CSV table of N, CA, C and O in Angstrom, one decimal:
chain,number,residue,atom,x,y,z
G,1,MET,N,-63.3,-6.5,-19.0
G,1,MET,CA,-63.8,-5.2,-19.5
G,1,MET,C,-64.6,-4.5,-18.4
G,1,MET,O,-64.5,-3.3,-18.3
G,2,ASP,N,-65.4,-5.2,-17.6
G,2,ASP,CA,-66.2,-4.6,-16.6
G,2,ASP,C,-65.3,-4.0,-15.5
G,2,ASP,O,-65.6,-2.9,-15.0
G,3,ARG,N,-64.1,-4.6,-15.2
G,3,ARG,CA,-63.2,-4.0,-14.3
G,3,ARG,C,-62.6,-2.7,-14.8
G,3,ARG,O,-62.5,-1.7,-14.1
G,4,PHE,N,-62.4,-2.6,-16.1
G,4,PHE,CA,-61.9,-1.4,-16.8
G,4,PHE,C,-62.9,-0.2,-16.6
G,4,PHE,O,-62.6,0.9,-16.4
G,5,ARG,N,-64.2,-0.5,-16.8
G,5,ARG,CA,-65.3,0.5,-16.7
G,5,ARG,C,-65.4,1.0,-15.3
G,5,ARG,O,-65.5,2.2,-15.1
G,6,ARG,N,-65.3,0.1,-14.3
G,6,ARG,CA,-65.4,0.5,-12.9
G,6,ARG,C,-64.2,1.4,-12.6
G,6,ARG,O,-64.3,2.4,-11.9
G,7,ALA,N,-63.0,1.0,-13.0
G,7,ALA,CA,-61.8,1.8,-12.8
G,7,ALA,C,-61.9,3.2,-13.4
G,7,ALA,O,-61.5,4.2,-12.8
G,8,SER,N,-62.4,3.3,-14.6
G,8,SER,CA,-62.6,4.6,-15.3
G,8,SER,C,-63.6,5.4,-14.6
G,8,SER,O,-63.4,6.6,-14.5
G,9,ALA,N,-64.7,4.8,-14.2
G,9,ALA,CA,-65.8,5.6,-13.5
G,9,ALA,C,-65.2,6.1,-12.2
G,9,ALA,O,-65.5,7.2,-11.8
G,10,ALA,N,-64.4,5.3,-11.4
G,10,ALA,CA,-63.8,5.8,-10.2
G,10,ALA,C,-62.9,6.9,-10.4
G,10,ALA,O,-62.9,7.9,-9.7
G,11,ALA,N,-62.1,6.8,-11.5
G,11,ALA,CA,-61.1,7.9,-11.8
G,11,ALA,C,-61.9,9.2,-12.1
G,11,ALA,O,-61.5,10.3,-11.7
G,12,LEU,N,-62.9,9.1,-12.9
G,12,LEU,CA,-63.7,10.2,-13.3
G,12,LEU,C,-64.4,10.9,-12.1
G,12,LEU,O,-64.4,12.1,-11.9
G,13,LEU,N,-64.9,10.0,-11.2
G,13,LEU,CA,-65.6,10.5,-10.0
G,13,LEU,C,-64.6,11.2,-9.1
G,13,LEU,O,-64.8,12.3,-8.5
G,14,THR,N,-63.4,10.7,-9.0
G,14,THR,CA,-62.3,11.3,-8.2
G,14,THR,C,-62.0,12.7,-8.7
G,14,THR,O,-61.8,13.7,-8.0
G,15,ALA,N,-61.9,12.8,-10.1
G,15,ALA,CA,-61.5,14.1,-10.7
G,15,ALA,C,-62.6,15.1,-10.5
G,15,ALA,O,-62.3,16.3,-10.2
G,16,VAL,N,-63.9,14.7,-10.5
G,16,VAL,CA,-65.0,15.6,-10.3
G,16,VAL,C,-65.0,16.1,-8.8
G,16,VAL,O,-65.2,17.3,-8.5
G,17,VAL,N,-64.8,15.2,-7.9
G,17,VAL,CA,-64.7,15.6,-6.5
G,17,VAL,C,-63.6,16.5,-6.2
G,17,VAL,O,-63.7,17.5,-5.5
G,18,LEU,N,-62.4,16.2,-6.8
G,18,LEU,CA,-61.2,17.1,-6.6
G,18,LEU,C,-61.5,18.5,-7.2
G,18,LEU,O,-61.2,19.5,-6.6
G,19,ALA,N,-62.1,18.5,-8.4
G,19,ALA,CA,-62.4,19.8,-9.0
G,19,ALA,C,-63.4,20.6,-8.2
G,19,ALA,O,-63.3,21.8,-8.0
G,20,GLY,N,-64.3,19.9,-7.5
G,20,GLY,CA,-65.3,20.6,-6.6
G,20,GLY,C,-64.6,21.2,-5.4
G,20,GLY,O,-64.9,22.3,-5.0
G,21,ALA,N,-63.6,20.4,-4.9
G,21,ALA,CA,-62.9,20.9,-3.7
G,21,ALA,C,-62.0,22.1,-4.1
G,21,ALA,O,-62.0,23.1,-3.3
G,22,VAL,N,-61.4,22.1,-5.2
G,22,VAL,CA,-60.6,23.2,-5.6
G,22,VAL,C,-61.5,24.4,-5.9
G,22,VAL,O,-61.2,25.5,-5.6
G,23,GLY,N,-62.6,24.2,-6.6
G,23,GLY,CA,-63.5,25.3,-7.0
G,23,GLY,C,-64.1,25.9,-5.7
G,23,GLY,O,-64.3,27.1,-5.7
G,24,GLY,N,-64.3,25.2,-4.7
G,24,GLY,CA,-64.8,25.8,-3.5
G,24,GLY,C,-63.8,26.6,-2.7
G,24,GLY,O,-64.2,27.4,-1.9
G,25,ALA,N,-62.6,26.5,-3.0
G,25,ALA,CA,-61.5,27.2,-2.3
G,25,ALA,C,-61.2,28.6,-3.0
G,25,ALA,O,-60.5,29.3,-2.5
G,26,THR,N,-61.8,28.8,-4.2
G,26,THR,CA,-61.5,30.1,-4.9
G,26,THR,C,-62.3,31.2,-4.4
G,26,THR,O,-63.3,31.0,-3.7
G,27,ALA,N,-61.9,32.4,-4.7
G,27,ALA,CA,-62.7,33.6,-4.3
G,27,ALA,C,-64.0,33.7,-5.0
G,27,ALA,O,-64.1,33.1,-6.1
G,28,SER,N,-64.9,34.4,-4.5
G,28,SER,CA,-66.2,34.6,-5.1
G,28,SER,C,-66.0,35.4,-6.4
G,28,SER,O,-65.2,36.3,-6.5
G,29,PRO,N,-66.9,35.2,-7.4
G,29,PRO,CA,-66.8,36.0,-8.6
G,29,PRO,C,-66.9,37.5,-8.4
G,29,PRO,O,-67.7,37.9,-7.6
G,30,GLY,N,-66.1,38.3,-9.1
G,30,GLY,CA,-66.2,39.7,-9.0
G,30,GLY,C,-65.3,40.3,-7.9
G,30,GLY,O,-65.1,41.5,-7.8
G,31,VAL,N,-64.8,39.4,-7.0
G,31,VAL,CA,-63.9,39.9,-6.0
G,31,VAL,C,-62.5,39.3,-6.2
G,31,VAL,O,-62.3,38.1,-6.0
G,32,PRO,N,-61.6,40.2,-6.7
G,32,PRO,CA,-60.3,39.7,-7.0
G,32,PRO,C,-59.6,39.2,-5.7
G,32,PRO,O,-59.6,39.9,-4.7
G,33,ALA,N,-58.9,38.1,-5.8
G,33,ALA,CA,-58.1,37.6,-4.6
G,33,ALA,C,-56.8,38.4,-4.6
G,33,ALA,O,-56.3,38.8,-5.6
G,34,PRO,N,-56.4,38.8,-3.4
G,34,PRO,CA,-55.1,39.5,-3.3
G,34,PRO,C,-54.0,38.7,-3.7
G,34,PRO,O,-54.0,37.4,-3.6
G,35,PRO,N,-53.0,39.3,-4.3
G,35,PRO,CA,-51.8,38.5,-4.7
G,35,PRO,C,-51.2,37.7,-3.6
G,35,PRO,O,-51.2,38.2,-2.5
G,36,SER,N,-50.7,36.5,-3.8
G,36,SER,CA,-50.2,35.7,-2.8
G,36,SER,C,-49.0,36.4,-2.2
G,36,SER,O,-48.1,36.9,-2.9
G,37,GLY,N,-48.9,36.4,-0.9
G,37,GLY,CA,-47.8,37.0,-0.2
G,37,GLY,C,-47.9,38.6,0.0
G,37,GLY,O,-47.0,39.2,0.5
G,38,ALA,N,-49.0,39.2,-0.6
G,38,ALA,CA,-49.1,40.6,-0.5
G,38,ALA,C,-49.9,41.0,0.8
G,38,ALA,O,-50.9,40.5,1.1
G,39,SER,N,-49.3,42.0,1.5
G,39,SER,CA,-50.0,42.5,2.6
G,39,SER,C,-50.9,43.7,2.2
G,39,SER,O,-50.8,44.2,1.1
G,40,GLY,N,-51.7,44.2,3.1
G,40,GLY,CA,-52.6,45.3,2.7
G,40,GLY,C,-51.8,46.5,2.4
G,40,GLY,O,-52.3,47.4,1.6
G,41,GLU,N,-50.6,46.7,2.9
G,41,GLU,CA,-49.8,47.8,2.6
G,41,GLU,C,-49.2,47.8,1.2
G,41,GLU,O,-48.8,48.8,0.6
G,42,ASP,N,-49.2,46.6,0.5
G,42,ASP,CA,-48.6,46.4,-0.8
G,42,ASP,C,-49.6,46.6,-1.9
G,42,ASP,O,-49.2,46.6,-3.1
G,43,LEU,N,-50.9,46.6,-1.6
G,43,LEU,CA,-51.9,46.6,-2.6
G,43,LEU,C,-52.1,48.0,-3.2
G,43,LEU,O,-51.8,49.0,-2.5
G,44,PRO,N,-52.5,48.2,-4.5
G,44,PRO,CA,-52.7,49.5,-5.1
G,44,PRO,C,-53.7,50.3,-4.3
G,44,PRO,O,-54.7,49.7,-3.8
G,45,ALA,N,-53.5,51.6,-4.1
G,45,ALA,CA,-54.5,52.4,-3.4
G,45,ALA,C,-54.5,53.8,-4.0
G,45,ALA,O,-53.4,54.3,-4.4
G,46,LEU,N,-55.7,54.4,-4.0
G,46,LEU,CA,-55.8,55.8,-4.5
G,46,LEU,C,-56.5,56.6,-3.4
G,46,LEU,O,-57.4,56.1,-2.7
G,47,SER,N,-56.0,57.8,-3.1
G,47,SER,CA,-56.8,58.7,-2.3
G,47,SER,C,-57.4,59.8,-3.2
G,47,SER,O,-57.1,59.9,-4.4
G,48,ALA,N,-58.4,60.5,-2.7
G,48,ALA,CA,-59.1,61.5,-3.5
G,48,ALA,C,-59.5,62.6,-2.6
G,48,ALA,O,-60.1,62.4,-1.5
G,49,HIS,N,-59.3,63.9,-3.0
G,49,HIS,CA,-59.7,65.1,-2.3
G,49,HIS,C,-60.2,66.1,-3.3
G,49,HIS,O,-59.6,66.2,-4.4
G,50,ALA,N,-61.3,66.8,-3.0
G,50,ALA,CA,-61.8,67.8,-3.9
G,50,ALA,C,-61.4,69.2,-3.3
G,50,ALA,O,-61.3,69.4,-2.1
G,51,THR,N,-61.0,70.1,-4.2
G,51,THR,CA,-60.6,71.4,-3.8
G,51,THR,C,-61.8,72.3,-3.4
G,51,THR,O,-61.6,73.4,-2.8
G,52,ALA,N,-63.0,71.8,-3.7
G,52,ALA,CA,-64.2,72.6,-3.3
G,52,ALA,C,-65.3,71.6,-2.7
G,52,ALA,O,-65.5,70.6,-3.3
G,53,ARG,N,-65.8,72.0,-1.6
G,53,ARG,CA,-66.9,71.2,-1.0
G,53,ARG,C,-68.2,71.5,-1.7
G,53,ARG,O,-69.2,70.8,-1.7
G,54,SER,N,-68.3,72.7,-2.3
G,54,SER,CA,-69.5,73.1,-3.1
G,54,SER,C,-69.0,74.0,-4.3
G,54,SER,O,-67.9,74.6,-4.2
G,55,ALA,N,-69.7,74.0,-5.4
G,55,ALA,CA,-69.3,74.7,-6.6
G,55,ALA,C,-70.6,75.0,-7.3
G,55,ALA,O,-71.6,74.3,-7.2
G,56,GLY,N,-70.6,76.1,-8.2
G,56,GLY,CA,-71.7,76.4,-9.0
G,56,GLY,C,-71.7,75.4,-10.2
G,56,GLY,O,-70.7,74.7,-10.5
G,57,ALA,N,-72.8,75.3,-10.9
G,57,ALA,CA,-73.0,74.4,-12.0
G,57,ALA,C,-71.9,74.8,-13.1
G,57,ALA,O,-71.7,76.0,-13.4
G,58,TRP,N,-71.1,73.9,-13.6
G,58,TRP,CA,-70.1,74.0,-14.5
G,58,TRP,C,-68.9,74.9,-14.1
G,58,TRP,O,-68.1,75.3,-14.9
G,59,GLU,N,-68.8,75.1,-12.8
G,59,GLU,CA,-67.7,75.8,-12.2
G,59,GLU,C,-66.5,74.8,-12.0
G,59,GLU,O,-66.8,73.7,-11.5
G,60,GLU,N,-65.3,75.2,-12.4
G,60,GLU,CA,-64.2,74.3,-12.3
G,60,GLU,C,-63.7,74.1,-10.9
G,60,GLU,O,-63.5,75.1,-10.2
G,61,PHE,N,-63.4,72.9,-10.5
G,61,PHE,CA,-62.6,72.6,-9.3
G,61,PHE,C,-61.7,71.4,-9.6
G,61,PHE,O,-61.7,70.9,-10.7
G,62,ARG,N,-60.9,70.9,-8.7
G,62,ARG,CA,-60.0,69.8,-8.9
G,62,ARG,C,-60.3,68.7,-8.0
G,62,ARG,O,-60.7,68.9,-6.8
G,63,VAL,N,-60.1,67.5,-8.5
G,63,VAL,CA,-60.0,66.3,-7.6
G,63,VAL,C,-58.6,65.8,-7.8
G,63,VAL,O,-58.1,65.6,-8.9
G,64,HIS,N,-57.9,65.7,-6.6
G,64,HIS,CA,-56.5,65.3,-6.7
G,64,HIS,C,-56.2,64.3,-5.6
G,64,HIS,O,-57.0,64.1,-4.6
G,65,GLY,N,-55.1,63.6,-5.7
G,65,GLY,CA,-54.7,62.6,-4.6
G,65,GLY,C,-53.5,61.9,-4.9
G,65,GLY,O,-52.7,62.3,-5.9
G,66,SER,N,-53.2,60.9,-4.2
G,66,SER,CA,-52.0,60.1,-4.3
G,66,SER,C,-52.4,58.7,-4.9
G,66,SER,O,-53.5,58.2,-4.7
G,67,ALA,N,-51.4,58.1,-5.5
G,67,ALA,CA,-51.5,56.8,-6.1
G,67,ALA,C,-50.4,55.9,-5.5
G,67,ALA,O,-49.2,56.1,-5.9
G,68,ARG,N,-50.7,55.1,-4.5
G,68,ARG,CA,-49.7,54.2,-3.9
G,68,ARG,C,-49.6,52.9,-4.5
G,68,ARG,O,-50.7,52.3,-4.8
G,69,HIS,N,-48.4,52.4,-4.7
G,69,HIS,CA,-48.2,51.0,-5.3
G,69,HIS,C,-48.9,50.9,-6.7
G,69,HIS,O,-49.4,49.8,-7.1
G,70,ILE,N,-48.9,52.0,-7.4
G,70,ILE,CA,-49.4,52.1,-8.8
G,70,ILE,C,-48.3,52.7,-9.6
G,70,ILE,O,-47.8,53.7,-9.3
G,71,ARG,N,-48.0,52.0,-10.7
G,71,ARG,CA,-46.9,52.4,-11.6
G,71,ARG,C,-47.2,53.8,-12.2
G,71,ARG,O,-48.3,54.1,-12.6
G,72,PRO,N,-46.2,54.7,-12.2
G,72,PRO,CA,-46.3,56.0,-12.9
G,72,PRO,C,-46.7,55.8,-14.3
G,72,PRO,O,-46.3,54.8,-15.0
G,73,GLY,N,-47.6,56.6,-14.8
G,73,GLY,CA,-48.1,56.4,-16.2
G,73,GLY,C,-49.4,55.6,-16.3
G,73,GLY,O,-49.9,55.4,-17.3
G,74,THR,N,-49.9,55.2,-15.1
G,74,THR,CA,-51.2,54.5,-15.1
G,74,THR,C,-52.4,55.4,-15.3
G,74,THR,O,-52.4,56.5,-14.7
G,75,LEU,N,-53.3,55.0,-16.1
G,75,LEU,CA,-54.5,55.8,-16.4
G,75,LEU,C,-55.5,55.8,-15.2
G,75,LEU,O,-55.8,54.7,-14.7
G,76,VAL,N,-55.9,56.9,-14.7
G,76,VAL,CA,-56.9,57.0,-13.6
G,76,VAL,C,-58.1,57.8,-14.2
G,76,VAL,O,-57.9,58.7,-15.0
G,77,THR,N,-59.3,57.4,-13.8
G,77,THR,CA,-60.5,58.0,-14.4
G,77,THR,C,-61.4,58.4,-13.2
G,77,THR,O,-61.6,57.7,-12.2
G,78,LEU,N,-62.1,59.6,-13.4
G,78,LEU,CA,-63.1,60.1,-12.5
G,78,LEU,C,-64.4,59.4,-12.8
G,78,LEU,O,-64.8,59.3,-14.0
G,79,GLN,N,-65.1,58.9,-11.8
G,79,GLN,CA,-66.4,58.3,-11.9
G,79,GLN,C,-67.4,59.1,-11.0
G,79,GLN,O,-67.0,59.6,-10.0
G,80,GLN,N,-68.6,59.2,-11.5
G,80,GLN,CA,-69.7,59.9,-10.8
G,80,GLN,C,-70.8,58.9,-10.5
G,80,GLN,O,-71.2,58.1,-11.4
G,81,LYS,N,-71.4,58.9,-9.3
G,81,LYS,CA,-72.5,58.0,-9.0
G,81,LYS,C,-73.8,58.7,-9.6
G,81,LYS,O,-74.1,59.8,-9.3
G,82,GLN,N,-74.4,57.9,-10.5
G,82,GLN,CA,-75.6,58.4,-11.2
G,82,GLN,C,-76.7,57.3,-10.9
G,82,GLN,O,-76.7,56.3,-11.6
G,83,GLY,N,-77.6,57.6,-10.0
G,83,GLY,CA,-78.6,56.6,-9.6
G,83,GLY,C,-77.8,55.5,-8.8
G,83,GLY,O,-77.2,55.8,-7.8
G,84,GLU,N,-77.9,54.3,-9.2
G,84,GLU,CA,-77.3,53.2,-8.6
G,84,GLU,C,-75.9,52.8,-9.3
G,84,GLU,O,-75.3,51.8,-8.8
G,85,ARG,N,-75.6,53.5,-10.4
G,85,ARG,CA,-74.4,53.1,-11.2
G,85,ARG,C,-73.3,54.1,-11.0
G,85,ARG,O,-73.5,55.3,-10.9
G,86,TRP,N,-72.1,53.6,-11.1
G,86,TRP,CA,-70.9,54.5,-11.3
G,86,TRP,C,-70.6,54.7,-12.7
G,86,TRP,O,-70.4,53.7,-13.5
G,87,VAL,N,-70.6,55.9,-13.2
G,87,VAL,CA,-70.4,56.3,-14.6
G,87,VAL,C,-69.1,57.0,-14.8
G,87,VAL,O,-68.8,57.9,-14.1
G,88,SER,N,-68.2,56.5,-15.7
G,88,SER,CA,-67.0,57.1,-16.0
G,88,SER,C,-67.2,58.4,-16.7
G,88,SER,O,-67.9,58.5,-17.7
G,89,LEU,N,-66.6,59.5,-16.3
G,89,LEU,CA,-66.6,60.8,-16.9
G,89,LEU,C,-65.4,61.0,-17.8
G,89,LEU,O,-64.4,60.3,-17.7
G,90,PRO,N,-65.5,62.0,-18.7
G,90,PRO,CA,-64.3,62.1,-19.6
G,90,PRO,C,-63.1,62.7,-18.9
G,90,PRO,O,-62.1,62.8,-19.5
G,91,ALA,N,-63.1,62.9,-17.6
G,91,ALA,CA,-61.9,63.4,-16.9
G,91,ALA,C,-61.1,62.2,-16.6
G,91,ALA,O,-61.4,61.4,-15.8
G,92,LYS,N,-59.9,62.2,-17.2
G,92,LYS,CA,-58.9,61.1,-16.9
G,92,LYS,C,-57.5,61.6,-17.2
G,92,LYS,O,-57.4,62.6,-18.0
G,93,MET,N,-56.6,60.9,-16.6
G,93,MET,CA,-55.2,61.3,-16.9
G,93,MET,C,-54.3,60.1,-16.5
G,93,MET,O,-54.7,59.2,-15.8
G,94,THR,N,-53.0,60.2,-16.8
G,94,THR,CA,-52.1,59.2,-16.3
G,94,THR,C,-51.3,59.8,-15.1
G,94,THR,O,-51.1,61.0,-15.0
G,95,THR,N,-51.0,58.9,-14.2
G,95,THR,CA,-50.4,59.4,-13.0
G,95,THR,C,-48.9,59.8,-13.3
G,95,THR,O,-48.3,59.2,-14.2
G,96,SER,N,-48.5,60.8,-12.6
G,96,SER,CA,-47.1,61.2,-12.7
G,96,SER,C,-46.5,61.0,-11.3
G,96,SER,O,-47.0,61.4,-10.3
G,97,SER,N,-45.4,60.3,-11.2
G,97,SER,CA,-44.8,59.8,-10.0
G,97,SER,C,-45.9,59.1,-9.2
G,97,SER,O,-46.3,58.1,-9.6
G,98,SER,N,-46.3,59.6,-8.1
G,98,SER,CA,-47.4,58.9,-7.3
G,98,SER,C,-48.5,59.8,-7.0
G,98,SER,O,-49.2,59.7,-6.0
G,99,GLU,N,-48.8,60.8,-7.9
G,99,GLU,CA,-49.9,61.7,-7.7
G,99,GLU,C,-50.7,61.9,-9.0
G,99,GLU,O,-50.3,61.6,-10.1
G,100,TYR,N,-51.9,62.5,-8.8
G,100,TYR,CA,-52.7,62.9,-10.0
G,100,TYR,C,-53.5,64.1,-9.6
G,100,TYR,O,-53.7,64.4,-8.4
G,101,SER,N,-54.0,64.9,-10.6
G,101,SER,CA,-54.9,66.1,-10.3
G,101,SER,C,-55.7,66.3,-11.6
G,101,SER,O,-55.2,66.5,-12.7
G,102,LEU,N,-57.0,66.2,-11.4
G,102,LEU,CA,-58.0,66.3,-12.5
G,102,LEU,C,-58.8,67.6,-12.4
G,102,LEU,O,-59.3,67.9,-11.3
G,103,ARG,N,-59.0,68.3,-13.5
G,103,ARG,CA,-59.9,69.4,-13.5
G,103,ARG,C,-61.3,68.9,-13.7
G,103,ARG,O,-61.5,68.0,-14.6
G,104,VAL,N,-62.3,69.4,-13.0
G,104,VAL,CA,-63.7,68.8,-13.0
G,104,VAL,C,-64.6,70.0,-13.1
G,104,VAL,O,-64.5,71.0,-12.5
G,105,LYS,N,-65.7,69.8,-14.0
G,105,LYS,CA,-66.8,70.7,-14.1
G,105,LYS,C,-68.1,69.8,-14.1
G,105,LYS,O,-68.2,68.9,-14.9
G,106,LEU,N,-69.0,70.0,-13.1
G,106,LEU,CA,-70.2,69.2,-13.0
G,106,LEU,C,-71.4,70.1,-13.3
G,106,LEU,O,-71.5,71.2,-12.9
G,107,GLY,N,-72.4,69.5,-13.9
G,107,GLY,CA,-73.6,70.2,-14.2
G,107,GLY,C,-74.8,69.6,-13.5
G,107,GLY,O,-75.9,70.3,-13.5
G,108,ILE,N,-74.7,68.5,-12.8
G,108,ILE,CA,-75.8,67.9,-12.1
G,108,ILE,C,-75.9,68.5,-10.7
G,108,ILE,O,-75.0,68.4,-9.9
G,109,LYS,N,-77.0,69.3,-10.5
G,109,LYS,CA,-77.1,70.0,-9.3
G,109,LYS,C,-77.5,69.1,-8.1
G,109,LYS,O,-78.1,68.0,-8.3
G,110,GLY,N,-77.0,69.5,-6.9
G,110,GLY,CA,-77.2,68.7,-5.7
G,110,GLY,C,-75.9,68.0,-5.3
G,110,GLY,O,-74.8,68.4,-5.8
G,111,GLU,N,-76.0,67.0,-4.4
G,111,GLU,CA,-74.8,66.4,-3.9
G,111,GLU,C,-74.3,65.4,-5.0
G,111,GLU,O,-75.1,64.5,-5.4
G,112,ASN,N,-73.1,65.5,-5.3
G,112,ASN,CA,-72.5,64.6,-6.3
G,112,ASN,C,-71.4,63.7,-5.6
G,112,ASN,O,-70.6,64.2,-4.9
G,113,SER,N,-71.5,62.4,-5.8
G,113,SER,CA,-70.6,61.4,-5.3
G,113,SER,C,-69.6,61.1,-6.4
G,113,SER,O,-70.0,60.7,-7.5
G,114,LEU,N,-68.3,61.3,-6.1
G,114,LEU,CA,-67.2,61.1,-7.1
G,114,LEU,C,-66.2,60.1,-6.5
G,114,LEU,O,-66.0,60.0,-5.3
G,115,ARG,N,-65.5,59.4,-7.4
G,115,ARG,CA,-64.4,58.5,-7.0
G,115,ARG,C,-63.4,58.4,-8.1
G,115,ARG,O,-63.8,58.7,-9.3
G,116,ILE,N,-62.2,58.0,-7.9
G,116,ILE,CA,-61.2,57.8,-8.9
G,116,ILE,C,-60.9,56.3,-9.0
G,116,ILE,O,-60.8,55.6,-7.9
G,117,VAL,N,-60.8,55.7,-10.2
G,117,VAL,CA,-60.5,54.3,-10.4
G,117,VAL,C,-59.3,54.2,-11.3
G,117,VAL,O,-59.1,55.1,-12.2
G,118,GLY,N,-58.5,53.2,-11.1
G,118,GLY,CA,-57.3,53.0,-12.0
G,118,GLY,C,-56.3,52.1,-11.3
G,118,GLY,O,-56.2,52.1,-10.1
G,119,GLY,N,-55.5,51.4,-12.1
G,119,GLY,CA,-54.4,50.6,-11.6
G,119,GLY,C,-54.9,49.5,-10.6
G,119,GLY,O,-54.1,49.1,-9.7
G,120,GLY,N,-56.1,49.1,-10.7
G,120,GLY,CA,-56.6,48.0,-9.8
G,120,GLY,C,-57.1,48.6,-8.5
G,120,GLY,O,-57.3,47.8,-7.5
G,121,ALA,N,-57.2,49.9,-8.3
G,121,ALA,CA,-57.7,50.5,-7.1
G,121,ALA,C,-58.9,51.4,-7.3
G,121,ALA,O,-59.1,51.9,-8.4
G,122,VAL,N,-59.6,51.6,-6.2
G,122,VAL,CA,-60.8,52.5,-6.2
G,122,VAL,C,-60.6,53.4,-5.0
G,122,VAL,O,-60.4,53.0,-3.9
G,123,SER,N,-60.7,54.7,-5.2
G,123,SER,CA,-60.5,55.7,-4.1
G,123,SER,C,-61.8,55.7,-3.2
G,123,SER,O,-62.9,55.3,-3.7
G,124,PRO,N,-61.7,56.3,-2.0
G,124,PRO,CA,-62.9,56.6,-1.2
G,124,PRO,C,-63.7,57.6,-2.0
G,124,PRO,O,-63.2,58.3,-2.8
G,125,VAL,N,-65.0,57.7,-1.6
G,125,VAL,CA,-65.9,58.6,-2.3
G,125,VAL,C,-65.7,60.0,-1.8
G,125,VAL,O,-65.5,60.2,-0.6
G,126,VAL,N,-65.7,60.9,-2.7
G,126,VAL,CA,-65.6,62.4,-2.4
G,126,VAL,C,-67.0,63.0,-2.8
G,126,VAL,O,-67.5,62.7,-3.8
G,127,ARG,N,-67.5,63.8,-1.9
G,127,ARG,CA,-68.8,64.5,-2.2
G,127,ARG,C,-68.7,66.0,-2.4
G,127,ARG,O,-68.0,66.6,-1.6
G,128,THR,N,-69.3,66.5,-3.4
G,128,THR,CA,-69.3,67.9,-3.7
G,128,THR,C,-70.7,68.3,-4.0
G,128,THR,O,-71.4,67.6,-4.8
G,129,ILE,N,-71.1,69.4,-3.5
G,129,ILE,CA,-72.5,69.9,-3.7
G,129,ILE,C,-72.4,71.0,-4.9
G,129,ILE,O,-71.6,71.9,-4.8
G,130,VAL,N,-73.2,70.7,-5.9
G,130,VAL,CA,-73.3,71.6,-7.0
G,130,VAL,C,-74.6,72.4,-6.9
G,130,VAL,O,-75.7,71.8,-6.8
G,131,GLY,N,-74.5,73.8,-7.0
G,131,GLY,CA,-75.7,74.6,-6.8
G,131,GLY,C,-76.0,75.4,-8.0
G,131,GLY,O,-75.4,75.5,-9.0
């Protein structure tokens, strides 16, 4: 019986050590690992451009761009940096072919940082000054 307990304890210890080794090889939380075999050119990507570098409060302009390696019909959403957080605005649409174009009206005066998210991608930040 004693030999059975030692063998069970050794098997359990081996399982714990192996689980720790596998756990240490995974990506850190919150950072998705790229799909195996995918190069940087195969990953989803969004570009973003504003039609106005500055606009009056509640004056309409557009944020548009391309959606690479994102399936047509994917929902993209405009986000605005408010303090330290990115807040999703009600401006959203589904991509058609590999492009999108959103109408935007902002009321927060000063420099506004905007980005587009969707399909597993985040665009570079676009800045527009609202006066």
